[in-house]
CSV table of C-alpha atoms in Angstrom, one decimal:
chain,number,residue,atom,x,y,z
A,1,UNK,CA,113.7,154.1,55.9
A,2,UNK,CA,112.5,155.8,59.0
A,3,UNK,CA,113.4,159.8,57.2
A,4,UNK,CA,111.3,158.1,53.9
A,5,UNK,CA,108.7,157.1,56.0
A,6,UNK,CA,108.4,160.6,58.0
A,7,UNK,CA,108.6,162.0,54.2
A,8,UNK,CA,105.8,160.0,52.7
A,9,UNK,CA,103.6,160.6,55.3
A,10,UNK,CA,103.8,164.0,55.6
A,11,UNK,CA,103.5,164.6,51.4
A,12,UNK,CA,100.4,162.3,51.8
A,13,UNK,CA,98.9,164.0,54.4
A,14,UNK,CA,99.6,167.7,52.7
A,15,UNK,CA,98.3,166.7,49.5
A,16,UNK,CA,94.5,167.4,48.2
A,17,UNK,CA,92.5,165.1,46.4
A,18,UNK,CA,93.8,162.4,49.1
A,19,UNK,CA,90.4,160.5,50.4
A,20,UNK,CA,92.4,158.1,52.7
A,21,UNK,CA,95.6,155.9,52.5
A,22,UNK,CA,97.0,153.1,53.9
A,23,UNK,CA,100.4,150.9,54.5
A,24,UNK,CA,100.3,147.8,52.1
A,25,UNK,CA,103.1,145.3,51.7
A,26,UNK,CA,106.1,143.5,54.0
A,27,UNK,CA,106.0,146.7,56.0
A,28,UNK,CA,102.3,146.6,57.1
A,29,UNK,CA,102.8,142.8,58.2
A,30,UNK,CA,104.5,143.7,60.8
A,31,UNK,CA,101.5,145.7,62.1
A,32,UNK,CA,99.7,142.3,62.4
A,33,UNK,CA,102.5,139.3,63.3
A,34,UNK,CA,105.8,139.5,63.6
A,35,UNK,CA,107.8,141.3,60.4
A,36,UNK,CA,109.6,140.7,58.0
A,37,UNK,CA,112.4,142.1,56.7
A,38,UNK,CA,111.6,144.4,53.9
A,39,UNK,CA,113.2,147.2,52.0
A,40,UNK,CA,110.5,149.2,50.3
A,41,UNK,CA,107.1,151.0,51.6
A,42,UNK,CA,104.4,150.0,49.5
A,43,UNK,CA,101.4,152.5,49.9
A,44,UNK,CA,97.4,151.7,48.5
A,45,UNK,CA,96.0,155.4,48.0
A,46,UNK,CA,92.3,156.1,47.6
A,47,UNK,CA,91.8,159.9,45.5
A,48,UNK,CA,89.1,161.6,44.7
A,49,UNK,CA,90.1,161.8,40.7
A,50,UNK,CA,92.2,159.4,39.5
A,51,UNK,CA,92.8,160.9,36.2
A,52,UNK,CA,96.5,160.5,35.3
A,53,UNK,CA,96.8,164.0,34.9
A,54,UNK,CA,95.2,164.7,38.1
A,55,UNK,CA,97.8,162.3,39.6
A,56,UNK,CA,100.9,163.6,37.8
A,57,UNK,CA,99.8,167.0,38.7
A,58,UNK,CA,99.3,166.3,42.5
A,59,UNK,CA,100.7,163.5,44.2
A,60,UNK,CA,103.5,162.9,41.5
A,61,UNK,CA,104.8,166.1,41.2
A,62,UNK,CA,105.1,166.8,45.1
A,63,UNK,CA,106.7,164.0,45.3
A,64,UNK,CA,109.4,164.8,42.7
A,65,UNK,CA,109.5,168.6,44.2
A,66,UNK,CA,110.8,166.1,47.8
A,67,UNK,CA,113.7,164.4,45.8
A,68,UNK,CA,111.7,161.6,44.9
A,69,UNK,CA,112.9,160.1,41.4
A,70,UNK,CA,110.1,157.5,39.8
A,71,UNK,CA,107.8,157.3,37.2
A,72,UNK,CA,103.9,157.0,37.0
A,73,UNK,CA,103.4,153.9,35.4
A,74,UNK,CA,99.2,153.1,33.2
A,75,UNK,CA,98.2,149.5,34.0
A,76,UNK,CA,96.3,148.2,30.7
A,77,UNK,CA,92.9,147.1,30.3
A,78,UNK,CA,93.5,143.7,31.6
A,79,UNK,CA,95.5,144.5,34.7
A,80,UNK,CA,94.6,144.8,38.0
A,81,UNK,CA,96.9,148.1,38.7
A,82,UNK,CA,95.2,151.1,37.0
A,83,UNK,CA,97.9,153.8,37.7
A,84,UNK,CA,101.3,153.0,40.2
A,85,UNK,CA,103.6,155.6,41.5
A,86,UNK,CA,107.1,153.7,40.8
A,87,UNK,CA,109.7,156.0,42.8
A,88,UNK,CA,112.7,155.9,45.0
A,89,UNK,CA,113.1,158.4,47.8
A,90,UNK,CA,116.5,160.0,47.9
A,91,UNK,CA,118.1,158.1,51.1
A,92,UNK,CA,117.4,155.2,48.2
A,93,UNK,CA,114.2,153.7,49.5
A,94,UNK,CA,112.0,152.0,46.9
A,95,UNK,CA,108.7,153.1,47.2
A,96,UNK,CA,105.3,151.8,45.2
A,97,UNK,CA,102.1,154.3,45.4
A,98,UNK,CA,99.1,152.1,43.9
A,99,UNK,CA,95.9,153.7,43.7
A,100,UNK,CA,92.5,152.0,44.1
A,101,UNK,CA,90.4,151.7,41.3
A,102,UNK,CA,87.7,148.9,42.8
A,103,UNK,CA,84.8,149.9,45.5
A,104,UNK,CA,86.5,147.0,47.6
A,105,UNK,CA,90.2,148.4,47.0
A,106,UNK,CA,88.5,151.5,48.2
A,107,UNK,CA,87.0,150.1,51.5
A,108,UNK,CA,90.7,148.8,52.3
A,109,UNK,CA,91.8,151.7,52.6
A,110,UNK,CA,89.2,153.5,54.5
A,111,UNK,CA,89.3,150.3,57.0
A,112,UNK,CA,92.7,151.0,57.8
A,113,UNK,CA,93.7,151.5,61.9
A,114,UNK,CA,96.8,153.4,62.5
A,115,UNK,CA,100.2,151.5,64.0
A,116,UNK,CA,103.3,152.3,64.4
A,117,UNK,CA,105.0,150.3,62.3
A,118,UNK,CA,109.4,152.0,63.4
A,119,UNK,CA,109.7,153.9,66.9
A,120,UNK,CA,107.9,156.8,67.0
A,121,UNK,CA,106.0,156.3,63.1
A,122,UNK,CA,102.4,155.3,62.9
A,123,UNK,CA,100.2,155.5,59.8
A,124,UNK,CA,96.9,154.1,58.7
A,125,UNK,CA,97.9,150.3,58.2
A,126,UNK,CA,95.4,148.3,56.1
A,127,UNK,CA,93.5,145.7,58.3
A,128,UNK,CA,94.6,141.2,57.9
A,129,UNK,CA,91.3,140.5,55.8
A,130,UNK,CA,92.6,143.3,53.0
A,131,UNK,CA,96.6,142.5,52.9
A,132,UNK,CA,95.7,139.0,53.0
A,133,UNK,CA,93.1,139.5,49.7
A,134,UNK,CA,95.7,141.8,48.3
A,135,UNK,CA,98.5,139.4,48.5
A,136,UNK,CA,96.4,137.0,47.1
A,137,UNK,CA,95.5,139.4,44.3
A,138,UNK,CA,99.2,140.0,43.7
A,139,UNK,CA,99.9,136.2,43.5
A,140,UNK,CA,103.8,136.4,44.1
A,141,UNK,CA,105.5,133.6,46.0
A,142,UNK,CA,106.4,136.2,48.6
A,143,UNK,CA,102.2,137.2,49.1
A,144,UNK,CA,101.4,133.9,48.9
A,145,UNK,CA,103.5,133.6,52.1
A,146,UNK,CA,103.1,136.5,53.5
A,147,UNK,CA,99.3,135.9,53.4
A,148,UNK,CA,99.3,132.6,54.7
A,149,UNK,CA,101.4,134.1,58.0
A,150,UNK,CA,98.7,136.1,58.2
A,151,UNK,CA,96.1,134.0,58.2
A,152,UNK,CA,97.9,132.0,60.7
A,153,UNK,CA,99.4,134.1,63.1
A,154,UNK,CA,97.1,137.3,63.0
A,155,UNK,CA,93.0,137.9,64.3
A,156,UNK,CA,90.6,139.2,61.2
A,157,UNK,CA,87.1,138.5,60.4
A,158,UNK,CA,86.5,135.1,58.6
A,159,UNK,CA,83.2,136.4,57.3
A,160,UNK,CA,84.2,140.0,56.1
A,161,UNK,CA,87.9,138.2,54.9
A,162,UNK,CA,85.4,135.6,52.6
A,163,UNK,CA,83.4,138.2,51.2
A,164,UNK,CA,86.3,140.7,50.2
A,165,UNK,CA,88.0,137.9,48.7
A,166,UNK,CA,84.9,137.1,46.9
A,167,UNK,CA,84.4,140.4,45.4
A,168,UNK,CA,88.1,140.3,44.2
A,169,UNK,CA,87.9,137.0,42.6
A,170,UNK,CA,90.7,135.3,45.1
A,171,UNK,CA,88.0,133.5,46.7
A,172,UNK,CA,88.9,130.0,45.3
A,173,UNK,CA,92.7,130.8,45.9
A,174,UNK,CA,91.5,131.9,49.8
A,175,UNK,CA,89.7,128.5,50.1
A,176,UNK,CA,92.3,126.0,48.3
A,177,UNK,CA,95.0,128.1,51.0
A,178,UNK,CA,93.2,127.7,54.3
A,179,UNK,CA,92.6,123.9,53.3
A,180,UNK,CA,95.8,123.7,52.6
A,181,UNK,CA,97.1,125.4,56.3
A,182,UNK,CA,94.3,122.9,58.1
A,183,UNK,CA,92.4,126.3,58.9
A,184,UNK,CA,88.8,124.7,57.1
C-alpha cells in the first residue's frame, strides 16, 4: 500500500490542471478515528477541466504510464459521480479517483488537511464533516457505519456538517443517524 500511495501522490503533484485533491474512504478515516482495515485507496480530485478528454489525456494517461491498469468510467445523468478512474497499481492495490462535479465537493477537497496516514506518508485528507457527508451520499452499509464512527469519535464542526449535508441532500439521513446515535 505504501508504494502505491507514494506513487499516486507523485502523479497527482506532477499532473497539470489539478487544483486540489483529498483522500476519502476507509484509509482517510484513520486520519480522524482509529483506522479500519482497508485494501484500497479512494481520492476526490478537483480539476480545472473535468472533460472526459482532459482526464483521459492527463491524469489517466499518467497513471497508465506509471503501471496502473484500469478504466475511466462515465456516470449517467442521474448518477452522483460524473467521472471516476477505477484502477489497480502494479502492486495490486485498487485505486479509485472520483472527480469533483459539485461546488460542495470542491469545498471538501479544498478544506483537506495534510495528515500522516501511513508511516512517513502525508497527504491531504478530507475533514470529518466532508467524509461524513460523502459516506452518507454513497450510502452502503460500510459507508453508513464509517459515518457513524466519525459522528461518535471524531471532532467536527456541527454547523458546518449540517450545512454541507443539506447542500449534498443527505441532511434527513444525517438527522436520522444522529437521532439513532443519540447525538441530538
